[in-house]
Coordinates of C-alpha atoms in Angstrom, one line a residue:
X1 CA -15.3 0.9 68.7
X2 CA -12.3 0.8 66.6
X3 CA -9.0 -0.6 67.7
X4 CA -7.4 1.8 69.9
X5 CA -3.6 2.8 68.6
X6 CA -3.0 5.8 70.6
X7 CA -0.7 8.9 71.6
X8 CA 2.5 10.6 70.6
X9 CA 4.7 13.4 70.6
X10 CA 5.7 16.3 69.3
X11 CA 9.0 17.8 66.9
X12 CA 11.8 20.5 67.3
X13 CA 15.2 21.3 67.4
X14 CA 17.3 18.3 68.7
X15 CA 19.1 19.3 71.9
X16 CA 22.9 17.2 72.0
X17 CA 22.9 14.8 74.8
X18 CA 25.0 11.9 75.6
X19 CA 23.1 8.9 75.4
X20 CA 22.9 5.8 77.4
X21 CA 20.6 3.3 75.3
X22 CA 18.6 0.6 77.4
X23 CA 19.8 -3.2 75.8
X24 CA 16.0 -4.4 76.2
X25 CA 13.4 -3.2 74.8
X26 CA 9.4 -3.9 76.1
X27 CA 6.9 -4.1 73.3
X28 CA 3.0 -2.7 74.3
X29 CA 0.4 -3.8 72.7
X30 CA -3.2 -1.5 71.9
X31 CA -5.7 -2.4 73.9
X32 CA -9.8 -1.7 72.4
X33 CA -11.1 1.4 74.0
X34 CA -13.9 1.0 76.2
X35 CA -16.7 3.2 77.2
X36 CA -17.4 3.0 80.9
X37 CA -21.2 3.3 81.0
X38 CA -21.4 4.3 85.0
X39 CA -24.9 2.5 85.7
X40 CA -23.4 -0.8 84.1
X41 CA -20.2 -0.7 85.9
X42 CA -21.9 0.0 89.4
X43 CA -24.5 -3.4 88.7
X44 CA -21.1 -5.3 88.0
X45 CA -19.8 -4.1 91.2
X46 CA -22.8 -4.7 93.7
X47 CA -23.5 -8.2 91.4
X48 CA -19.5 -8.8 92.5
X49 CA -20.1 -7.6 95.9
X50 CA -23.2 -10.0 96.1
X51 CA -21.4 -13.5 94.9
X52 CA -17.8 -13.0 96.3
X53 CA -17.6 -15.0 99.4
X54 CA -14.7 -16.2 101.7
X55 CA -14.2 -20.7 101.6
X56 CA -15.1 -21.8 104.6
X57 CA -13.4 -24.0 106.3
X58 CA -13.7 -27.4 106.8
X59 CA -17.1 -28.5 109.1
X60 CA -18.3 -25.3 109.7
X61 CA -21.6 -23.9 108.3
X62 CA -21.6 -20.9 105.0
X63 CA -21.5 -17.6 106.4
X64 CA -25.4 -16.1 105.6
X65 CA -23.5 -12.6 104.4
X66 CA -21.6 -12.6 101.4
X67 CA -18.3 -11.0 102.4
X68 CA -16.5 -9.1 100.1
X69 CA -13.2 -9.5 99.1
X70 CA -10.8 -6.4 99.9
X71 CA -8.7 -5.6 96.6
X72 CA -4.5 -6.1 96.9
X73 CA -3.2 -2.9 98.0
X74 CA -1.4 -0.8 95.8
X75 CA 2.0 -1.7 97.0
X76 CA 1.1 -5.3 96.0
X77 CA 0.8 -4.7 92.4
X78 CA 1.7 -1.1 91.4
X79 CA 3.2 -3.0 88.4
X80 CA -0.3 -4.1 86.9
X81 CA -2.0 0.0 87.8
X82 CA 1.0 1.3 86.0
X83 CA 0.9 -0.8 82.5
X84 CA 3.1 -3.6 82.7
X85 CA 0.5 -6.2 81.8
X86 CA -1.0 -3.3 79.3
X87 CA -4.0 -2.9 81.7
X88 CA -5.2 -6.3 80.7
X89 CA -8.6 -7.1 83.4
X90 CA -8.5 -3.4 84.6
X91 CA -9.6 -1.4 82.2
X92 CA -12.7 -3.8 81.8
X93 CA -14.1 -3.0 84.0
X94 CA -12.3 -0.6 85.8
X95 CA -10.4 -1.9 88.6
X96 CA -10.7 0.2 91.8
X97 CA -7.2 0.5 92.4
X98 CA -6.9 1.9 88.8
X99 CA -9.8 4.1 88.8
X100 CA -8.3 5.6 91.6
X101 CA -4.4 6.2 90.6
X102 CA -6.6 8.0 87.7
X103 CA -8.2 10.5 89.1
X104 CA -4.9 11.0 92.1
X105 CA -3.0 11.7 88.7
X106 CA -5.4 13.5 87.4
X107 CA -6.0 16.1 90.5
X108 CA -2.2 16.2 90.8
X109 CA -2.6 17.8 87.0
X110 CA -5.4 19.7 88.1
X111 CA -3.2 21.5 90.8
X112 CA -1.4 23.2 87.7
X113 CA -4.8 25.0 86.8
X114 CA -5.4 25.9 90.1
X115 CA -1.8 27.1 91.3
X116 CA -1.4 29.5 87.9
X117 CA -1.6 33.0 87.8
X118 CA -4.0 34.6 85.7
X119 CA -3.9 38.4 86.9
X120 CA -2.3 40.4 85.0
X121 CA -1.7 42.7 87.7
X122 CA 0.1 40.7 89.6
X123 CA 4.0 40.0 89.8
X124 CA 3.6 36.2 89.1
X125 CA 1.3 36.8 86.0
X126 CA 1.2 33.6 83.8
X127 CA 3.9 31.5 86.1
X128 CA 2.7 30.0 89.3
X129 CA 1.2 31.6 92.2
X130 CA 2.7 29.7 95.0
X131 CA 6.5 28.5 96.0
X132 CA 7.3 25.1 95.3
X133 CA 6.9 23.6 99.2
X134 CA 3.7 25.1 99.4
X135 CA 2.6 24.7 96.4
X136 CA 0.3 21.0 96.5
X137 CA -0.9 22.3 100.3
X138 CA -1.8 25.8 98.9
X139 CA -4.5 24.5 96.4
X140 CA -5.5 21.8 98.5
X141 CA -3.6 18.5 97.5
X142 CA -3.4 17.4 100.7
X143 CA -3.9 14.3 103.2
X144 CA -3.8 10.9 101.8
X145 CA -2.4 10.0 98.3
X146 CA -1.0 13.2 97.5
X147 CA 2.4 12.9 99.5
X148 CA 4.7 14.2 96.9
X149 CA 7.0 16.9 97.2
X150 CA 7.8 19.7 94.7
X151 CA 11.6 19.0 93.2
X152 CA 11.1 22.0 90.1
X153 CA 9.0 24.3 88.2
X154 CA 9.1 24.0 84.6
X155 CA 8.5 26.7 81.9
X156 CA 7.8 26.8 78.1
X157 CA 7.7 29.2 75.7
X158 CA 6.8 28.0 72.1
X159 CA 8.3 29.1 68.9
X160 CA 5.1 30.1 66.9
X161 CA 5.5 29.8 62.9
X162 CA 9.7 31.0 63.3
X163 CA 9.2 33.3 66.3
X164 CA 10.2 32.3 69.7
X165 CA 7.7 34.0 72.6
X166 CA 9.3 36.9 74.3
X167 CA 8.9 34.9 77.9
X168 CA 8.7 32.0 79.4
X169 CA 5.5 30.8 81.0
X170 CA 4.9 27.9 83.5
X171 CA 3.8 25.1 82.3
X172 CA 3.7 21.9 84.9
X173 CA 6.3 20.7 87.8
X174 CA 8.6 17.7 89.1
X175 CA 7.2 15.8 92.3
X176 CA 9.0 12.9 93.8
X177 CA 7.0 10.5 96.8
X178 CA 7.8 11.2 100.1
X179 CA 9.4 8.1 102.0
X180 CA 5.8 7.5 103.9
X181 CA 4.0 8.1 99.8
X182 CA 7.1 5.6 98.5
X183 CA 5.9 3.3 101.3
X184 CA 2.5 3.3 100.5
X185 CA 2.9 3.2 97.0
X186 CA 5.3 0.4 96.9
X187 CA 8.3 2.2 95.0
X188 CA 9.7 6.2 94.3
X189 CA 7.3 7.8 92.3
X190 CA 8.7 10.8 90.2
X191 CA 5.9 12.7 88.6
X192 CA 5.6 15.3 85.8
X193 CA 2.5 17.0 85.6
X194 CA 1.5 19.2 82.9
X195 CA -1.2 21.6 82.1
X196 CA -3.1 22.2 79.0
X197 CA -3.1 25.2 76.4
X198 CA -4.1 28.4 78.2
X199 CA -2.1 31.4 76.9
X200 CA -1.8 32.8 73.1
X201 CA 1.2 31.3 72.0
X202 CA 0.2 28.3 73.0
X203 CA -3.4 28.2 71.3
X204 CA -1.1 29.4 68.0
X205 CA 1.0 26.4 68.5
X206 CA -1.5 23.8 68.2
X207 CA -2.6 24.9 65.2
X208 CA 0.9 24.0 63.5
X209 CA -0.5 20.7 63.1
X210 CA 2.3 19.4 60.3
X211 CA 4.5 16.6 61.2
X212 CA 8.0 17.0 62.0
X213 CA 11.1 14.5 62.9
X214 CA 11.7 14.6 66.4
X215 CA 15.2 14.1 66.4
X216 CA 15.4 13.6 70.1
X217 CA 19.1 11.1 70.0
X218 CA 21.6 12.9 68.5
X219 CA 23.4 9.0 67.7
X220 CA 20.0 7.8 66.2
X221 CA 17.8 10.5 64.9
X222 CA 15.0 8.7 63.3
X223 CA 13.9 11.1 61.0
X224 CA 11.0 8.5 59.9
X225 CA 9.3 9.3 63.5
X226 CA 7.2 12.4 63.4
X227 CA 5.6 14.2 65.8
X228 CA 3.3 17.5 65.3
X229 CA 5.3 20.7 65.0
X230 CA 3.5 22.5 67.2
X231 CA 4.0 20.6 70.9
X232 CA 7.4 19.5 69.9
X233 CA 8.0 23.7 69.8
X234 CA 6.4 23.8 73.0
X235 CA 9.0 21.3 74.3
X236 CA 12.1 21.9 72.8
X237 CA 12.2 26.1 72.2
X238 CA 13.9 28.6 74.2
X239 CA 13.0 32.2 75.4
X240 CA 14.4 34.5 73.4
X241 CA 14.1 36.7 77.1
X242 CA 17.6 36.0 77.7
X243 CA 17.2 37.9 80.9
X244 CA 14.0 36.9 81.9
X245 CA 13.3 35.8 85.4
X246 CA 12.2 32.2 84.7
X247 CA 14.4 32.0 81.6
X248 CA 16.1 28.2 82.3
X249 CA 16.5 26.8 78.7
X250 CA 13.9 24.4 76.9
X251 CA 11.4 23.0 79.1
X252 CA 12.9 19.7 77.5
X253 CA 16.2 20.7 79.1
X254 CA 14.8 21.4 82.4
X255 CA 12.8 18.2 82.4
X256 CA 15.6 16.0 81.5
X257 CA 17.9 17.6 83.4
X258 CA 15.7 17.4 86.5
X259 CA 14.8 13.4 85.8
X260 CA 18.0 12.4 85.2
X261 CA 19.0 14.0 88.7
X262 CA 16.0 12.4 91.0
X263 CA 17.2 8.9 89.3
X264 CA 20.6 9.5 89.9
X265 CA 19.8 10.4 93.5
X266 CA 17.4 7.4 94.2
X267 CA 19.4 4.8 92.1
X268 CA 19.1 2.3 94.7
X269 CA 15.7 2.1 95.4
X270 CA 12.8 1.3 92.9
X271 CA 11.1 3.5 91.2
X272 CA 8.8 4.5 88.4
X273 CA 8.6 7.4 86.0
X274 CA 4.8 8.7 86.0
X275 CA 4.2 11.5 83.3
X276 CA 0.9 12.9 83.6
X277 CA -1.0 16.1 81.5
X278 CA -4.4 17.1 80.1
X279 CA -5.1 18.4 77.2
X280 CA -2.2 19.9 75.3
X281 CA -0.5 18.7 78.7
X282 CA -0.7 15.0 77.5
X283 CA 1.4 16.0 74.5
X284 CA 3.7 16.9 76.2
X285 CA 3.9 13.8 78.6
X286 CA 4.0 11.7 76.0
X287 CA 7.0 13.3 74.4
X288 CA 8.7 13.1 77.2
X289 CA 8.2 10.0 77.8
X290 CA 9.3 9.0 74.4
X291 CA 12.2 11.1 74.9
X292 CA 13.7 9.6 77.8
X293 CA 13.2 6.0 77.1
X294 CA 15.0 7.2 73.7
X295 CA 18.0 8.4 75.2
X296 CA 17.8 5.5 77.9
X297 CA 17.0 8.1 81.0
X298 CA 15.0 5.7 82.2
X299 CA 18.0 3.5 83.2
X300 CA 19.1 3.0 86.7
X301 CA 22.7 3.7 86.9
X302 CA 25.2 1.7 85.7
X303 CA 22.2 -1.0 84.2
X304 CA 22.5 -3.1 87.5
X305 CA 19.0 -3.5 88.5
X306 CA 17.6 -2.3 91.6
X307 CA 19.8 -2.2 94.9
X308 CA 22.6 -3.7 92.0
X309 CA 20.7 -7.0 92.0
X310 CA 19.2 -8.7 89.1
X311 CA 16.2 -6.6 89.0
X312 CA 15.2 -4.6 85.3
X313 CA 18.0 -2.2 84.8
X314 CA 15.2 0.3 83.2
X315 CA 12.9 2.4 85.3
X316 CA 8.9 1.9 83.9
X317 CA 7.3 5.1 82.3
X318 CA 4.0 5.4 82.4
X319 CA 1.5 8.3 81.0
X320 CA -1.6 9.4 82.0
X321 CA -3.7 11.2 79.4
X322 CA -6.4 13.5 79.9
X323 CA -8.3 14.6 77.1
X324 CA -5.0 14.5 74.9
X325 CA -5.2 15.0 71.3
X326 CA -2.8 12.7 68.7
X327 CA 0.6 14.1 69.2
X328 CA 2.6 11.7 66.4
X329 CA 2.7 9.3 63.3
X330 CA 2.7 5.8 63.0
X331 CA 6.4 5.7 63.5
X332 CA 5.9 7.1 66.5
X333 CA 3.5 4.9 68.0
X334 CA 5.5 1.9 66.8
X335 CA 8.6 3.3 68.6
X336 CA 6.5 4.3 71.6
X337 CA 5.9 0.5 71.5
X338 CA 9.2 -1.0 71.1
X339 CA 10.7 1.5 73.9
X340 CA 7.6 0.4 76.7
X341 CA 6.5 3.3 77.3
X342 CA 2.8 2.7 78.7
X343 CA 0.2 4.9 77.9
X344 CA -3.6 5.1 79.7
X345 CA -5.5 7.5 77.4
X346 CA -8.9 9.0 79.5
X347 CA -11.1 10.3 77.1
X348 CA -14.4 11.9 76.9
X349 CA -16.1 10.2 73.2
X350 CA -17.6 13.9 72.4
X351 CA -14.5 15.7 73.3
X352 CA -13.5 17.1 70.1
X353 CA -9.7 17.2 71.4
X354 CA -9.3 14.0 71.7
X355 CA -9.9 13.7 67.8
X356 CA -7.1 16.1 66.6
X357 CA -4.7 16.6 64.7
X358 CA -5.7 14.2 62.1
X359 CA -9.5 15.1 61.6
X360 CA -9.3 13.6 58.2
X361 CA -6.3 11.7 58.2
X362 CA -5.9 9.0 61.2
X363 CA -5.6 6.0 61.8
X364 CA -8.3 4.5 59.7
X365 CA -7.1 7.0 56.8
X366 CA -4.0 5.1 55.7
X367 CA -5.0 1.7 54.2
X368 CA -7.8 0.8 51.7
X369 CA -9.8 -2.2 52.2
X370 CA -7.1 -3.0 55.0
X371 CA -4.3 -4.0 52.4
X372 CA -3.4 -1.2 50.7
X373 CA -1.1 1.8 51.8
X374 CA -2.4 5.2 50.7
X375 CA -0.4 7.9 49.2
X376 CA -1.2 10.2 52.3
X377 CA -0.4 7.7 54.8
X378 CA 2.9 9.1 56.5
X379 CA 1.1 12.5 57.0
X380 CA -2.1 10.4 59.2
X381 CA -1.9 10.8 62.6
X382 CA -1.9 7.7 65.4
X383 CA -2.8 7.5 68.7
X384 CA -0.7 5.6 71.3
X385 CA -1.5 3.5 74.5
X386 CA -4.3 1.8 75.4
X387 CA -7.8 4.0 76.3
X388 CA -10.4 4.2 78.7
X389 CA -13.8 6.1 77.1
X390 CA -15.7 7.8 79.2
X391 CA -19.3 9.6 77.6
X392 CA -20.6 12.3 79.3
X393 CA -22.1 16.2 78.1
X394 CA -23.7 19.1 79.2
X395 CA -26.1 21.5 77.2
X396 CA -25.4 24.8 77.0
X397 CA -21.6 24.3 78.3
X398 CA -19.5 23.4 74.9
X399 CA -15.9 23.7 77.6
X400 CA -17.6 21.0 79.8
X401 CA -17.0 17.8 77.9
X402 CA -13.0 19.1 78.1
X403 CA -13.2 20.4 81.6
X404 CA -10.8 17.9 83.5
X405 CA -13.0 18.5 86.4
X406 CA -15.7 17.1 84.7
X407 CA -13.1 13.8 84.0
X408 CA -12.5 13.4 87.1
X409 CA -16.2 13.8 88.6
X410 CA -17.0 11.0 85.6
X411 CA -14.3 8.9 87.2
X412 CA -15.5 9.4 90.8
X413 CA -18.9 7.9 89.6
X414 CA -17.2 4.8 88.6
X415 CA -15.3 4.7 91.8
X416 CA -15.9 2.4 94.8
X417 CA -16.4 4.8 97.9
X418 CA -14.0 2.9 99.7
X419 CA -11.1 3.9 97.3
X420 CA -12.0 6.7 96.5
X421 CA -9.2 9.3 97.0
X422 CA -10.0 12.7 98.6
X423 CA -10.2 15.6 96.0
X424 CA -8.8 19.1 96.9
X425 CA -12.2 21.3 96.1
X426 CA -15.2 21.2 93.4
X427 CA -13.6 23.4 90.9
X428 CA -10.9 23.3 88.7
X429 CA -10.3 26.6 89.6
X430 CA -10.8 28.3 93.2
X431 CA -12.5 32.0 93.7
X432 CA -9.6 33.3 93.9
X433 CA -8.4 33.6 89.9
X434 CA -6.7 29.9 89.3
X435 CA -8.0 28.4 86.2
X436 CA -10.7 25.8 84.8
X437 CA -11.9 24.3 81.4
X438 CA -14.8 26.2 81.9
X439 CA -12.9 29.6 82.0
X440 CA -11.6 29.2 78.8
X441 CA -15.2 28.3 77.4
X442 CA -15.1 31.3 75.1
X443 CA -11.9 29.5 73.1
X444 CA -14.5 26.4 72.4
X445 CA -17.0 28.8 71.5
X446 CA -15.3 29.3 68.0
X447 CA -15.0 25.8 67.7
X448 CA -16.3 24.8 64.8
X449 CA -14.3 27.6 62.4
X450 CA -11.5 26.1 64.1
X451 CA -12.4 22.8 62.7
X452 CA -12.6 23.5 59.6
X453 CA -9.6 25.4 59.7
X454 CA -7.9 22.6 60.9
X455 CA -9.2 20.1 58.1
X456 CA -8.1 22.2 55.3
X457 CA -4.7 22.5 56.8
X458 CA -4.6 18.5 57.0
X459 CA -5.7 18.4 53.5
X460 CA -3.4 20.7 51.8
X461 CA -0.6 19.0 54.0
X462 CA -1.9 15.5 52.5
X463 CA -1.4 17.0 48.8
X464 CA 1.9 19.1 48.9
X465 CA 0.3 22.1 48.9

């Protein structure tokens, strides 16, 4: 496989906000995506299990049973399962411990699908279904790994080709670890967790595939870092429902907002910033994450460190991906780099998704014969972050090789059972009207028009037109 460069973010209307720029900056490296064949990775386990043996000690006679070693917990080395060594020796193979942070992030995404409201008769129509403290109970995130409590909702409403959407709509929520979770997990985890594309206006949006600046520091624009129009209207527009009931600005102001106040309120512990989405949803994590480690959100207060001591004055960011498409340019991705923000793309290698925008023009569109810069090569799309390829399809079910449920059953295969974390139900969505990949199979049905759509756009972007 080719040299994996991955994930950005999206553009829109810069927001003013006082900035407080890190000093240091953390370069990431790409990683080569890996396909995780499941009956390969299980021999290397049992031929791991086999050979791994405790020393023993001096005089006395080999044990006759191999005993296996029990892997560090995660409080040991959270630093590794969240990118700070880039996932170098976990992604290949897959480590235990971060096969299974993978799929707790990704069921604490899949909670969005299952908590959101899709009758139209009823009052919470297209916004969640439950209140925030029952929310993770109510769809069945609960017992071990999954001690978070709800801090905020947070709602989008995208401005589609010049026209904002009459109402807001909920799009993901703020978590932060409870002290026994914190405990556990060996610092303050505060989680964002988004969903993917489910309404209209959202559909509409990712099909404004041209590249925009981002814009995001007001003292430093970049204008050289681009991000697709659509997500960045996702994350920066505002209702024009000015008396709406959810109406609380940009979901970029609510998600800053809200960050900066669960840092401010844990500055003297450790933490981490963990920014998780599928789908569309990843976008969205990503430029977020770009965003605060832009404005230097991701500092703890004052730049002393942790407890004031001599510890990193910035807070790590990490994303999980799900099925996430290319979200910026090569600017982007270089940024993403120099600000350390850690990206673990999941991807399914027949998920068309993960291959747009930038059908045509990607990574391995902008240089000929690996010297030369083409004339197109600021409108090509990069990924960002390192990925992990999963390979897995169903006939007669086009929705399934997007379906995060059908991720995370891939990533349970490839999960020792004595990590593996507890999953809320077998659906994406319950009986009772949440919502699953596989509900929205009629969208995938149309695919293929959508494709092509989608490569003319790129092309007549390419050429001016």
């Amino acid at each position: 496989m080719a040299t994996a460069a991955k994930l950005a973010v999206a553009p829109g209307t810069p927001t003013t906000i006082t900035s407080h720029r890190v000093s240091t900056t953390l370069a990431v490296s790409s990683a080569t995506p890996i396909t995780v064949s499941l009956s390969s990775l299980q021999h290397k386990q049992e031929a791991a299990a086999s050979t791994t043996e405790v020393a023993p000690a001096a005089g006395s006679v080999r044990a006759k049973a191999a005993m296996v070693v029990t892997p560090p917990p995660l409080a040991c080395m959270w630093q590794e399962v969240q990118g700070a060594g880039d996932w170098r020796g976990l992604v290949e193979p897959l480590h235990p411990l971060l096969s299974a942070e993978i799929v707790r992030y990704a069921e604490l995404v899949a909670a969005c699908y299952r908590a959101f409201d899709l009758d139209p008769r009823s009052q919470r129509y297209l916004n969640c279904k439950h209140g925030k403290k029952q929310m993770l109970q109510a769809v069945g995130m609960h017992g071990a790994g999954y001690g978070y409590a709800v801090t905020k909702y947070i709602y989008a409403a995208p401005d589609v080709f010049g026209r904002p959407c009459s109402k807001s709509r909920w799009i993901g929520y703020v978590a932060v670890a409870s002290d026994r979770e914190a405990a556990r997990l060996g610092r303050r985890d505060i989680l964002v967790s988004f969903r993917g594309t489910v309404t209209v206006s959202e559909w509409l949006a990712n099909f404004m595939s041209t590249l925009a600046p981002a814009r995001f520091d007001p003292a430093d624009p970049r204008p050289d870092v681009r991000v697709e129009s659509g997500f960045l209207s996702v994350y920066t527009s505002d209702s024009d429902d000015a008396f709406g009931k959810f109406t609380a600005g940009s979901c970029r102001n609510q998600l800053l907002s809200e960050i900066s106040h669960l840092v401010a309120k844990h500055k003297d512990e450790e933490m981490s910033i963990t920014l998780a989405g599928h789908s569309m949803g990843s976008s969205l994590a990503l430029l977020l994450g770009y965003d605060l480690a832009e404005l230097g959100l991701n500092s703890y207060p004052n730049n002393n460190g942790i407890n004031g001591g001599g510890g990193s004055s910035s807070i790590p960011i990490t994303v999980y991906s799900f099925a996430g498409p290319r979200v910026g340019n090569l600017e982007f991705k270089k940024r993403c780099d120099e600000l350390g923000v850690k990206v673990l793309r999941v991807v399914n290698v027949k998920d068309p998704v993960t291959k747009m925008p930038g059908v045509l023009f990607n990574e391995g569109a902008r240089v000929l014969a690996g010297r030369y810069e083409l004339p197109w090569s600021k409108a090509c799309y990069v990924h960002v972050g390192v990925e992990v390829a999963l390979d897995f399809f169903e006939a007669g079910d086009i929705a399934y090789v997007h379906d995060l449920q059908a991720y995370i059953d891939q990533l349970l295969k490839c999960t020792d059972d004595d990590i593996t974390v507890a999953v809320g139900s077998d659906s994406i969505m319950d009986e009772e009207g949440g919502v699953t990949g596989r509900a929205v199979a009629s969208m995938f049905e149309s695919w293929w028009w959508q494709m092509a759509a989608i490569r003319a756009g790129e092309l007549m972007q390419a050429l001016g037109i």
